[in-house]
Amino acid sequence: MSKIITEKSKKAFLDAQSVIPGGVNSPVRAFGGVGGTPIFIKSGSGCCLTDIDGNRYVDYVGSWGPLILGHADPRIVKRVNEAVANGTSYGAPTELEIQLAKLVKEAMPSIEKIRMVNSGTEATMSAIRLARGHTKRDEVIKFEGCYHGHVDSLLVQAGSGATTLGMPNSPGIPGDFVKHTISLPYNNIDAVNEVCSRRGNEIACIIVEAVAGNMGVVPPAKNYLAGLREITKKYGIVLIFDEVMTGFRVAHGGVQALYNITPDLTTLGKIIGGGLPVGAYGGKKEIMDGISPVGPVYQAGTLSGNPVAMTAGIATLEILKDNAVYKGLEERSKQLAAGMEKVCNDANIPAYHTRVGSMLCTFFTSKPVVDYATAKLCDTGRYAKFFHGMLERGFYFAPSQFEAVFVSTVHGEKEINDTIAAFGEVVKTL
Ligand SMILES: *Cc1c(COP(=O)(O)O)cnc(C)c1O
């Protein structure tokens, strides 16, 4: 297997670093978790990326989750082009916003009203503000290894890039800003019970990645989500499911449909923007009506609900209404997960495999991964070798152990089989 040539990417990375900190606009892209030089992308089509040196890769990052239909789906591209021609933003309401709101609500009945924003970070930040305004309480419970965007008060023991780069707590956040954040281990209902039994009536909300996807993929333990629902009900705490990654991903109705638990508020992003910048938060009417201009909790956005992003979201969610989409995704994802597991087993490489729908993860560790502490036991050096071995063979996985593998509707049986075959070669070098 000859190494791929990435001279142009190497040059671009040097150039980028002269004008952009670290050469990237989001840290994990810099390959800090695996070493080496990031590849610079020229284009994406279907399940493939092409870099500026002309190499093609089967892409399992999918822009970190949004691209459930793959790159440049012609149905989305056409409608976005039409929308752009009508003007890109008005700062005034459109019917498109109603359409997208209704498409989300249809899939997630817990969402009676919804507010569009521009990123997942904005969604979680606003949902927490709203929960605090609604309950008139200050404390927030989050879980170690869960990532909710780069909101000041939530960058405590955070997953994703914060874990990859070994900075779960960021400088630049005054201690006073996080003193109301209580960080507890994921999948441990006793820890939540213990805190709430003492301070339940001080806690505004519990925010959780109901299927964690930012410390690798860690599914909720049996009855964990039901336990959270029970405790939050008992103490009048707002339960927020952060479904920025999982919404329309693990199922049409997200984790809440899959596990049949109704949160008070839900945060969304990624898929609902169809590849454009969108976030949203929604939930119970009486909570949502706390937001300005109906209620006193302020939140606004110049480009929120802009017609181009709304159109991409609408086009995507209309396609996702067809249940056959999720059946196909389930088959392909199962095939990939089973293949990767078999490769590890045959080669006697200790690994723990998780999957919920089209999100999956191979953790290089011999112990089950159930929370942040067990996730961090992984052999990240081995992951780096895996990553580069796959990249050289034309398969683009996340440049970090602590991220999900995303399968899209356009990953075919052949691409999956090729991926497993390539992993079969790479595993011998691990
Ligand atoms: C990606 C993600 C966010 C942040 O969304 P951005 O659009 O990157 O700001 C928040 N929560 C979860 C669960 C995510 O996966």
Short mmCIF file of C-alpha atoms and ligand atoms in Angstrom, two decimals:
data_model
loop_
_atom_site.label_atom_id
_atom_site.label_comp_id
_atom_site.label_asym_id
_atom_site.label_seq_id
_atom_site.Cartn_x
_atom_site.Cartn_y
_atom_site.Cartn_z
CA MET A 1 0.00 0.00 0.00
CA SER A 2 1.65 3.18 -1.15
CA LYS A 3 1.22 6.25 0.99
CA ILE A 4 -1.05 8.92 -0.39
CA ILE A 5 0.48 12.20 -1.39
CA THR A 6 -0.79 15.23 0.52
CA GLU A 7 1.74 17.89 -0.42
CA LYS A 8 -0.86 20.53 -1.18
CA SER A 9 -2.60 19.97 2.15
CA LYS A 10 0.72 20.28 3.96
CA LYS A 11 1.36 23.58 2.23
CA ALA A 12 -2.15 24.83 2.89
CA PHE A 13 -1.84 23.91 6.57
CA LEU A 14 1.32 26.03 6.92
CA ASP A 15 -0.39 28.87 5.11
CA ALA A 16 -3.52 28.53 7.23
CA GLN A 17 -1.51 28.65 10.44
CA SER A 18 -0.15 32.06 9.49
CA VAL A 19 -3.63 33.60 9.53
CA ILE A 20 -5.84 31.24 11.57
CA PRO A 21 -4.92 30.00 15.07
CA GLY A 22 -3.78 26.42 14.61
CA GLY A 23 -4.83 26.66 10.98
CA VAL A 24 -8.39 25.58 11.76
CA ASN A 25 -11.71 27.09 12.76
CA SER A 26 -12.60 24.25 15.14
CA PRO A 27 -9.86 22.54 17.17
CA VAL A 28 -10.36 18.82 16.49
CA ARG A 29 -9.86 19.44 12.76
CA ALA A 30 -6.16 20.10 13.40
CA PHE A 31 -5.44 16.36 13.99
CA GLY A 32 -4.06 17.12 17.46
CA GLY A 33 -5.57 13.85 18.71
CA VAL A 34 -3.84 11.68 16.11
CA GLY A 35 -0.83 13.69 14.92
CA GLY A 36 0.08 14.55 11.35
CA THR A 37 -1.31 17.16 8.99
CA PRO A 38 -5.01 17.68 8.38
CA ILE A 39 -6.14 17.14 4.82
CA PHE A 40 -7.73 20.16 3.17
CA ILE A 41 -10.97 19.40 1.38
CA LYS A 42 -11.86 20.52 -2.08
CA SER A 43 -15.27 18.93 -2.45
CA GLY A 44 -17.71 16.37 -1.15
CA SER A 45 -20.11 14.19 -3.07
CA GLY A 46 -22.26 11.37 -1.75
CA CYS A 47 -20.27 9.44 0.87
CA CYS A 48 -16.92 10.72 -0.41
CA LEU A 49 -14.59 13.64 0.16
CA THR A 50 -11.92 14.80 -2.27
CA ASP A 51 -8.90 16.67 -0.92
CA ILE A 52 -6.94 19.41 -2.67
CA ASP A 53 -4.29 16.89 -3.77
CA GLY A 54 -7.02 14.93 -5.55
CA ASN A 55 -7.25 11.97 -3.11
CA ARG A 56 -10.69 10.50 -2.49
CA TYR A 57 -11.90 9.24 0.87
CA VAL A 58 -14.98 7.45 2.08
CA ASP A 59 -16.14 9.89 4.76
CA TYR A 60 -17.34 8.72 8.19
CA VAL A 61 -17.26 12.17 9.79
CA GLY A 62 -20.10 13.68 7.76
CA SER A 63 -19.24 17.20 8.94
CA TRP A 64 -19.46 15.78 12.50
CA GLY A 65 -23.06 14.64 12.18
CA PRO A 66 -25.19 16.88 9.99
CA LEU A 67 -24.73 15.02 6.70
CA ILE A 68 -27.05 12.08 7.21
CA LEU A 69 -27.84 12.21 3.47
CA GLY A 70 -24.18 12.51 2.48
CA HIS A 71 -22.51 15.40 0.67
CA ALA A 72 -24.26 17.60 -1.87
CA ASP A 73 -27.49 15.62 -2.09
CA PRO A 74 -28.94 16.94 -5.37
CA ARG A 75 -32.39 17.39 -3.81
CA ILE A 76 -30.98 19.69 -1.13
CA VAL A 77 -28.60 21.51 -3.48
CA LYS A 78 -31.40 22.37 -5.89
CA ARG A 79 -33.64 23.85 -3.22
CA VAL A 80 -30.84 25.76 -1.54
CA ASN A 81 -29.88 27.28 -4.89
CA GLU A 82 -33.44 28.36 -5.46
CA ALA A 83 -33.61 29.85 -1.97
CA VAL A 84 -30.37 31.81 -2.39
CA ALA A 85 -31.75 33.43 -5.54
CA ASN A 86 -34.59 34.85 -3.44
CA GLY A 87 -32.27 36.60 -1.02
CA THR A 88 -30.27 35.12 1.83
CA SER A 89 -31.66 36.89 4.88
CA TYR A 90 -34.40 39.37 5.64
CA GLY A 91 -34.37 39.81 9.40
CA ALA A 92 -38.13 39.44 9.18
CA PRO A 93 -40.30 36.33 9.53
CA THR A 94 -40.90 33.85 6.70
CA GLU A 95 -43.22 30.92 6.18
CA LEU A 96 -40.17 28.67 5.91
CA GLU A 97 -39.61 29.03 9.65
CA ILE A 98 -43.12 27.73 10.33
CA GLN A 99 -42.52 24.80 8.00
CA LEU A 100 -39.32 23.70 9.67
CA ALA A 101 -40.82 24.19 13.14
CA LYS A 102 -43.73 21.93 12.19
CA LEU A 103 -41.47 19.26 10.69
CA VAL A 104 -39.51 19.10 13.94
CA LYS A 105 -42.61 19.09 16.09
CA GLU A 106 -44.13 16.27 14.05
CA ALA A 107 -41.09 14.09 14.73
CA MET A 108 -40.72 15.12 18.38
CA PRO A 109 -44.06 15.60 20.11
CA SER A 110 -42.32 16.85 23.29
CA ILE A 111 -41.59 20.02 21.30
CA GLU A 112 -44.70 22.16 21.38
CA LYS A 113 -42.85 25.34 20.49
CA ILE A 114 -39.40 25.85 19.06
CA ARG A 115 -36.95 28.72 18.54
CA MET A 116 -34.35 28.63 15.75
CA VAL A 117 -30.78 29.77 16.37
CA ASN A 118 -27.54 29.33 14.40
CA SER A 119 -25.56 26.62 16.18
CA GLY A 120 -25.84 23.88 18.75
CA THR A 121 -23.86 25.99 21.20
CA GLU A 122 -26.39 28.78 20.93
CA ALA A 123 -29.18 26.28 21.46
CA THR A 124 -27.81 24.83 24.70
CA MET A 125 -26.79 28.24 26.01
CA SER A 126 -30.29 29.57 25.41
CA ALA A 127 -32.05 26.49 26.77
CA ILE A 128 -30.13 26.77 30.02
CA ARG A 129 -30.90 30.45 30.34
CA LEU A 130 -34.55 29.67 29.76
CA ALA A 131 -34.56 26.85 32.30
CA ARG A 132 -33.03 29.16 34.88
CA GLY A 133 -35.48 31.93 34.08
CA HIS A 134 -38.38 29.51 34.25
CA THR A 135 -37.47 27.89 37.57
CA LYS A 136 -35.86 30.99 39.11
CA ARG A 137 -33.03 28.69 40.20
CA ASP A 138 -29.31 28.89 39.34
CA GLU A 139 -27.76 25.43 39.56
CA VAL A 140 -27.19 23.25 36.51
CA ILE A 141 -26.27 19.58 36.46
CA LYS A 142 -24.25 18.28 33.53
CA PHE A 143 -22.35 15.04 33.04
CA GLU A 144 -18.64 14.37 32.61
CA GLY A 145 -17.68 13.73 29.00
CA CYS A 146 -20.88 15.23 27.63
CA TYR A 147 -20.27 18.13 25.27
CA HIS A 148 -22.87 20.85 24.83
CA GLY A 149 -20.93 23.29 22.70
CA HIS A 150 -18.51 25.89 24.02
CA VAL A 151 -20.90 27.61 26.43
CA ASP A 152 -18.85 29.05 29.33
CA SER A 153 -20.78 27.37 32.10
CA LEU A 154 -20.83 24.00 30.30
CA LEU A 155 -17.12 23.71 29.50
CA VAL A 156 -16.62 21.71 32.67
CA GLN A 157 -15.33 18.17 32.20
CA ALA A 158 -16.50 18.50 28.61
CA GLY A 159 -16.11 15.92 25.85
CA SER A 160 -15.26 16.23 22.14
CA GLY A 161 -12.30 18.50 21.33
CA ALA A 162 -11.96 19.46 24.98
CA THR A 163 -11.14 15.82 25.72
CA THR A 164 -9.04 15.21 22.62
CA LEU A 165 -6.85 18.17 23.45
CA GLY A 166 -6.79 17.37 27.15
CA MET A 167 -8.46 20.56 28.27
CA PRO A 168 -11.79 19.56 29.75
CA ASN A 169 -11.85 22.88 31.58
CA SER A 170 -10.88 25.94 29.58
CA PRO A 171 -8.94 29.00 30.75
CA GLY A 172 -10.82 32.22 30.14
CA ILE A 173 -13.85 31.12 32.12
CA PRO A 174 -14.04 32.84 35.51
CA GLY A 175 -14.61 30.50 38.43
CA ASP A 176 -17.72 32.50 39.18
CA PHE A 177 -19.20 31.45 35.82
CA VAL A 178 -19.00 27.76 36.60
CA LYS A 179 -19.75 27.80 40.28
CA HIS A 180 -23.37 26.94 39.51
CA THR A 181 -22.38 23.98 37.32
CA ILE A 182 -22.46 20.60 39.00
CA SER A 183 -20.63 17.97 36.96
CA LEU A 184 -21.51 14.35 37.71
CA PRO A 185 -20.46 11.02 36.20
CA TYR A 186 -22.58 9.88 33.24
CA ASN A 187 -24.75 6.79 33.62
CA ASN A 188 -24.72 7.02 37.39
CA ILE A 189 -28.22 7.70 38.68
CA ASP A 190 -27.16 7.39 42.33
CA ALA A 191 -24.90 10.43 41.95
CA VAL A 192 -27.85 12.47 40.67
CA ASN A 193 -30.10 11.23 43.45
CA GLU A 194 -27.51 12.07 46.04
CA VAL A 195 -27.10 15.69 44.88
CA CYS A 196 -30.82 16.22 44.39
CA SER A 197 -31.73 14.82 47.79
CA ARG A 198 -29.68 17.66 49.30
CA ARG A 199 -30.10 20.47 46.76
CA GLY A 200 -32.98 19.44 44.48
CA ASN A 201 -34.86 22.69 44.91
CA GLU A 202 -31.83 24.78 43.89
CA ILE A 203 -31.37 23.01 40.57
CA ALA A 204 -32.77 24.67 37.45
CA CYS A 205 -32.01 21.94 34.95
CA ILE A 206 -30.25 18.74 34.12
CA ILE A 207 -28.72 18.76 30.64
CA VAL A 208 -27.67 15.44 29.16
CA GLU A 209 -26.57 13.90 25.90
CA ALA A 210 -29.21 11.20 26.17
CA VAL A 211 -26.99 9.02 23.99
CA ALA A 212 -23.52 10.42 24.54
CA GLY A 213 -21.60 11.00 21.32
CA ASN A 214 -18.80 13.30 22.35
CA MET A 215 -16.69 10.88 24.42
CA GLY A 216 -17.07 8.33 21.68
CA VAL A 217 -20.54 6.77 21.59
CA VAL A 218 -21.78 5.79 25.04
CA PRO A 219 -25.40 4.62 25.22
CA PRO A 220 -27.44 5.27 28.35
CA ALA A 221 -27.56 2.43 30.86
CA LYS A 222 -30.85 0.63 31.32
CA ASN A 223 -33.34 2.89 33.15
CA TYR A 224 -30.85 5.77 33.33
CA LEU A 225 -32.97 8.18 31.28
CA ALA A 226 -36.15 7.08 33.05
CA GLY A 227 -34.35 7.70 36.33
CA LEU A 228 -33.41 11.24 35.27
CA ARG A 229 -37.01 11.87 34.24
CA GLU A 230 -38.29 10.66 37.60
CA ILE A 231 -35.88 12.73 39.69
CA THR A 232 -36.42 15.90 37.65
CA LYS A 233 -40.18 15.53 38.00
CA LYS A 234 -39.90 15.05 41.72
CA TYR A 235 -37.87 18.23 42.28
CA GLY A 236 -39.39 20.44 39.57
CA ILE A 237 -36.13 20.44 37.59
CA VAL A 238 -36.20 21.10 33.84
CA LEU A 239 -34.89 18.05 31.97
CA ILE A 240 -33.00 19.05 28.83
CA PHE A 241 -32.07 16.42 26.26
CA ASP A 242 -29.22 17.75 24.17
CA GLU A 243 -30.10 16.09 20.87
CA VAL A 244 -27.92 18.33 18.72
CA MET A 245 -26.15 15.19 17.50
CA THR A 246 -28.81 12.52 18.04
CA GLY A 247 -31.92 14.36 16.80
CA PHE A 248 -33.06 12.80 13.49
CA ARG A 249 -29.90 10.64 13.70
CA VAL A 250 -30.54 7.67 16.02
CA ALA A 251 -34.20 7.71 14.96
CA HIS A 252 -36.54 10.18 13.28
CA GLY A 253 -37.74 11.29 16.71
CA GLY A 254 -34.28 11.17 18.29
CA VAL A 255 -33.31 9.49 21.53
CA GLN A 256 -36.57 10.53 23.15
CA ALA A 257 -38.51 8.43 20.65
CA LEU A 258 -36.08 5.52 20.76
CA TYR A 259 -36.18 5.24 24.57
CA ASN A 260 -39.66 6.67 24.98
CA ILE A 261 -38.77 9.40 27.48
CA THR A 262 -40.25 12.89 27.26
CA PRO A 263 -37.84 15.71 28.19
CA ASP A 264 -39.07 19.22 29.04
CA LEU A 265 -36.70 20.90 26.60
CA THR A 266 -34.70 19.59 23.66
CA THR A 267 -31.76 21.18 21.92
CA LEU A 268 -31.15 20.47 18.25
CA GLY A 269 -28.68 21.37 15.53
CA LYS A 270 -26.59 19.49 12.97
CA ILE A 271 -29.08 17.44 10.90
CA ILE A 272 -31.94 19.96 11.16
CA GLY A 273 -29.78 22.46 9.27
CA GLY A 274 -29.18 20.08 6.37
CA GLY A 275 -25.50 21.07 6.34
CA LEU A 276 -26.05 24.78 6.95
CA PRO A 277 -25.59 26.52 10.30
CA VAL A 278 -28.72 25.92 12.36
CA GLY A 279 -29.52 25.20 15.97
CA ALA A 280 -32.83 25.12 17.79
CA TYR A 281 -34.34 24.61 21.20
CA GLY A 282 -37.88 23.68 21.95
CA GLY A 283 -40.22 21.97 24.36
CA LYS A 284 -43.17 22.54 26.60
CA LYS A 285 -45.28 25.54 25.63
CA GLU A 286 -45.38 26.99 29.13
CA ILE A 287 -41.59 26.93 29.35
CA MET A 288 -40.96 28.15 25.79
CA ASP A 289 -43.33 31.08 26.26
CA GLY A 290 -40.85 32.38 28.82
CA ILE A 291 -38.70 33.63 25.90
CA SER A 292 -38.80 37.17 24.63
CA PRO A 293 -41.00 38.66 23.15
CA VAL A 294 -43.69 36.63 24.99
CA GLY A 295 -41.76 36.24 28.22
CA PRO A 296 -38.90 38.01 29.98
CA VAL A 297 -35.98 35.69 29.09
CA TYR A 298 -34.01 37.42 26.35
CA GLN A 299 -32.64 35.62 23.30
CA ALA A 300 -32.23 36.91 19.74
CA GLY A 301 -30.27 36.35 16.50
CA THR A 302 -29.57 38.40 13.36
CA LEU A 303 -29.44 35.40 11.03
CA SER A 304 -31.71 33.11 13.06
CA GLY A 305 -34.26 31.36 10.87
CA ASN A 306 -32.67 32.67 7.67
CA PRO A 307 -34.34 31.33 4.52
CA VAL A 308 -31.33 29.45 3.13
CA ALA A 309 -30.67 27.42 6.27
CA MET A 310 -34.41 26.86 6.80
CA THR A 311 -34.72 25.55 3.25
CA ALA A 312 -31.84 23.09 3.68
CA GLY A 313 -33.41 21.91 6.94
CA ILE A 314 -36.87 21.53 5.44
CA ALA A 315 -35.55 19.62 2.42
CA THR A 316 -33.62 17.27 4.72
CA LEU A 317 -36.40 16.63 7.22
CA GLU A 318 -38.91 15.99 4.43
CA ILE A 319 -36.68 13.21 3.13
CA LEU A 320 -36.21 11.82 6.64
CA LYS A 321 -39.96 11.40 7.12
CA ASP A 322 -39.67 8.19 5.12
CA ASN A 323 -39.05 5.39 7.59
CA ALA A 324 -37.26 3.37 4.91
CA VAL A 325 -34.37 5.83 5.30
CA TYR A 326 -33.77 4.70 8.88
CA LYS A 327 -34.18 1.03 7.98
CA GLY A 328 -31.44 1.36 5.38
CA LEU A 329 -29.21 3.29 7.78
CA GLU A 330 -29.70 0.63 10.44
CA GLU A 331 -28.68 -2.16 8.04
CA ARG A 332 -25.56 -0.43 6.80
CA SER A 333 -24.52 0.69 10.30
CA LYS A 334 -25.02 -2.81 11.68
CA GLN A 335 -22.94 -4.22 8.85
CA LEU A 336 -20.09 -1.79 9.55
CA ALA A 337 -20.18 -2.29 13.33
CA ALA A 338 -20.27 -6.09 13.02
CA GLY A 339 -17.43 -6.02 10.50
CA MET A 340 -15.21 -3.86 12.69
CA GLU A 341 -15.90 -6.01 15.70
CA LYS A 342 -15.01 -9.17 13.80
CA VAL A 343 -11.75 -7.65 12.56
CA CYS A 344 -10.76 -6.81 16.14
CA ASN A 345 -11.75 -10.22 17.45
CA ASP A 346 -9.92 -12.10 14.70
CA ALA A 347 -6.78 -10.07 15.34
CA ASN A 348 -7.07 -10.30 19.13
CA ILE A 349 -7.11 -6.53 19.48
CA PRO A 350 -8.91 -5.54 22.67
CA ALA A 351 -11.79 -3.29 21.73
CA TYR A 352 -15.22 -2.29 23.00
CA HIS A 353 -17.86 -1.57 20.38
CA THR A 354 -20.93 0.61 20.76
CA ARG A 355 -23.65 1.57 18.33
CA VAL A 356 -26.98 3.36 18.44
CA GLY A 357 -28.47 3.56 14.95
CA SER A 358 -26.01 5.19 12.57
CA MET A 359 -23.68 6.41 15.35
CA LEU A 360 -21.03 3.93 16.32
CA CYS A 361 -17.66 3.65 17.97
CA THR A 362 -14.74 1.27 18.33
CA PHE A 363 -12.98 2.01 21.61
CA PHE A 364 -9.50 0.54 21.84
CA THR A 365 -9.79 -0.75 25.39
CA SER A 366 -10.47 -4.09 27.03
CA LYS A 367 -13.03 -2.71 29.51
CA PRO A 368 -16.64 -1.72 28.80
CA VAL A 369 -17.00 2.02 28.22
CA VAL A 370 -19.91 3.37 30.23
CA ASP A 371 -18.77 6.87 31.19
CA TYR A 372 -16.00 9.43 30.82
CA ALA A 373 -13.59 7.66 33.19
CA THR A 374 -13.81 4.38 31.26
CA ALA A 375 -13.67 6.17 27.90
CA LYS A 376 -10.42 7.82 28.88
CA LEU A 377 -8.81 4.40 29.49
CA CYS A 378 -8.65 3.91 25.72
CA ASP A 379 -5.35 3.46 23.95
CA THR A 380 -5.33 6.71 21.97
CA GLY A 381 -1.97 5.82 20.44
CA ARG A 382 -3.56 2.75 18.91
CA TYR A 383 -6.47 4.88 17.70
CA ALA A 384 -4.01 7.24 16.00
CA LYS A 385 -2.44 4.29 14.15
CA PHE A 386 -5.90 3.10 13.17
CA PHE A 387 -6.82 6.57 11.95
CA HIS A 388 -3.73 7.07 9.79
CA GLY A 389 -3.84 3.52 8.44
CA MET A 390 -7.41 4.05 7.31
CA LEU A 391 -6.71 7.52 5.94
CA GLU A 392 -3.84 6.21 3.80
CA ARG A 393 -6.23 3.65 2.34
CA GLY A 394 -8.87 6.25 1.54
CA PHE A 395 -11.16 6.12 4.59
CA TYR A 396 -11.72 9.29 6.59
CA PHE A 397 -12.63 8.62 10.23
CA ALA A 398 -12.76 11.24 12.99
CA PRO A 399 -9.25 12.33 13.99
CA SER A 400 -9.97 11.42 17.62
CA GLN A 401 -10.95 8.36 19.64
CA PHE A 402 -13.58 10.42 21.46
CA GLU A 403 -15.93 10.96 18.52
CA ALA A 404 -18.58 8.96 16.71
CA VAL A 405 -18.45 7.19 13.37
CA PHE A 406 -21.38 8.47 11.31
CA VAL A 407 -22.95 6.36 8.58
CA SER A 408 -25.05 8.16 5.98
CA THR A 409 -27.80 7.00 3.64
CA VAL A 410 -25.34 7.00 0.73
CA HIS A 411 -22.78 4.65 2.26
CA GLY A 412 -23.44 1.55 0.18
CA GLU A 413 -22.79 -2.09 0.91
CA LYS A 414 -19.67 -1.93 -1.23
CA GLU A 415 -18.12 1.02 0.59
CA ILE A 416 -18.80 -0.65 3.92
CA ASN A 417 -17.23 -3.91 2.77
CA ASP A 418 -14.20 -2.02 1.45
CA THR A 419 -13.92 -0.26 4.80
CA ILE A 420 -13.94 -3.53 6.71
CA ALA A 421 -11.38 -5.04 4.31
CA ALA A 422 -9.10 -2.02 4.78
CA PHE A 423 -9.47 -2.28 8.55
CA GLY A 424 -8.48 -5.94 8.21
CA GLU A 425 -5.12 -4.76 6.78
CA VAL A 426 -4.70 -1.88 9.20
CA VAL A 427 -5.38 -4.00 12.26
CA LYS A 428 -2.17 -5.98 11.60
CA THR A 429 -0.20 -2.77 12.16
CA LEU A 430 -1.83 -1.97 15.49
C1 LIG B 1 -22.13 19.43 18.19
C2 LIG B 1 -22.79 19.47 19.48
C3 LIG B 1 -23.07 20.68 20.13
C4 LIG B 1 -22.57 22.00 19.61
O1 LIG B 1 -23.08 22.33 18.38
P1 LIG B 1 -22.30 23.46 17.50
O2 LIG B 1 -23.19 23.64 16.31
O3 LIG B 1 -20.96 22.86 17.19
O4 LIG B 1 -22.19 24.67 18.32
C5 LIG B 1 -23.81 20.65 21.27
N1 LIG B 1 -24.25 19.49 21.80
C6 LIG B 1 -23.99 18.31 21.21
C7 LIG B 1 -24.53 17.06 21.82
C8 LIG B 1 -23.25 18.26 20.04
O5 LIG B 1 -22.95 17.07 19.51
#
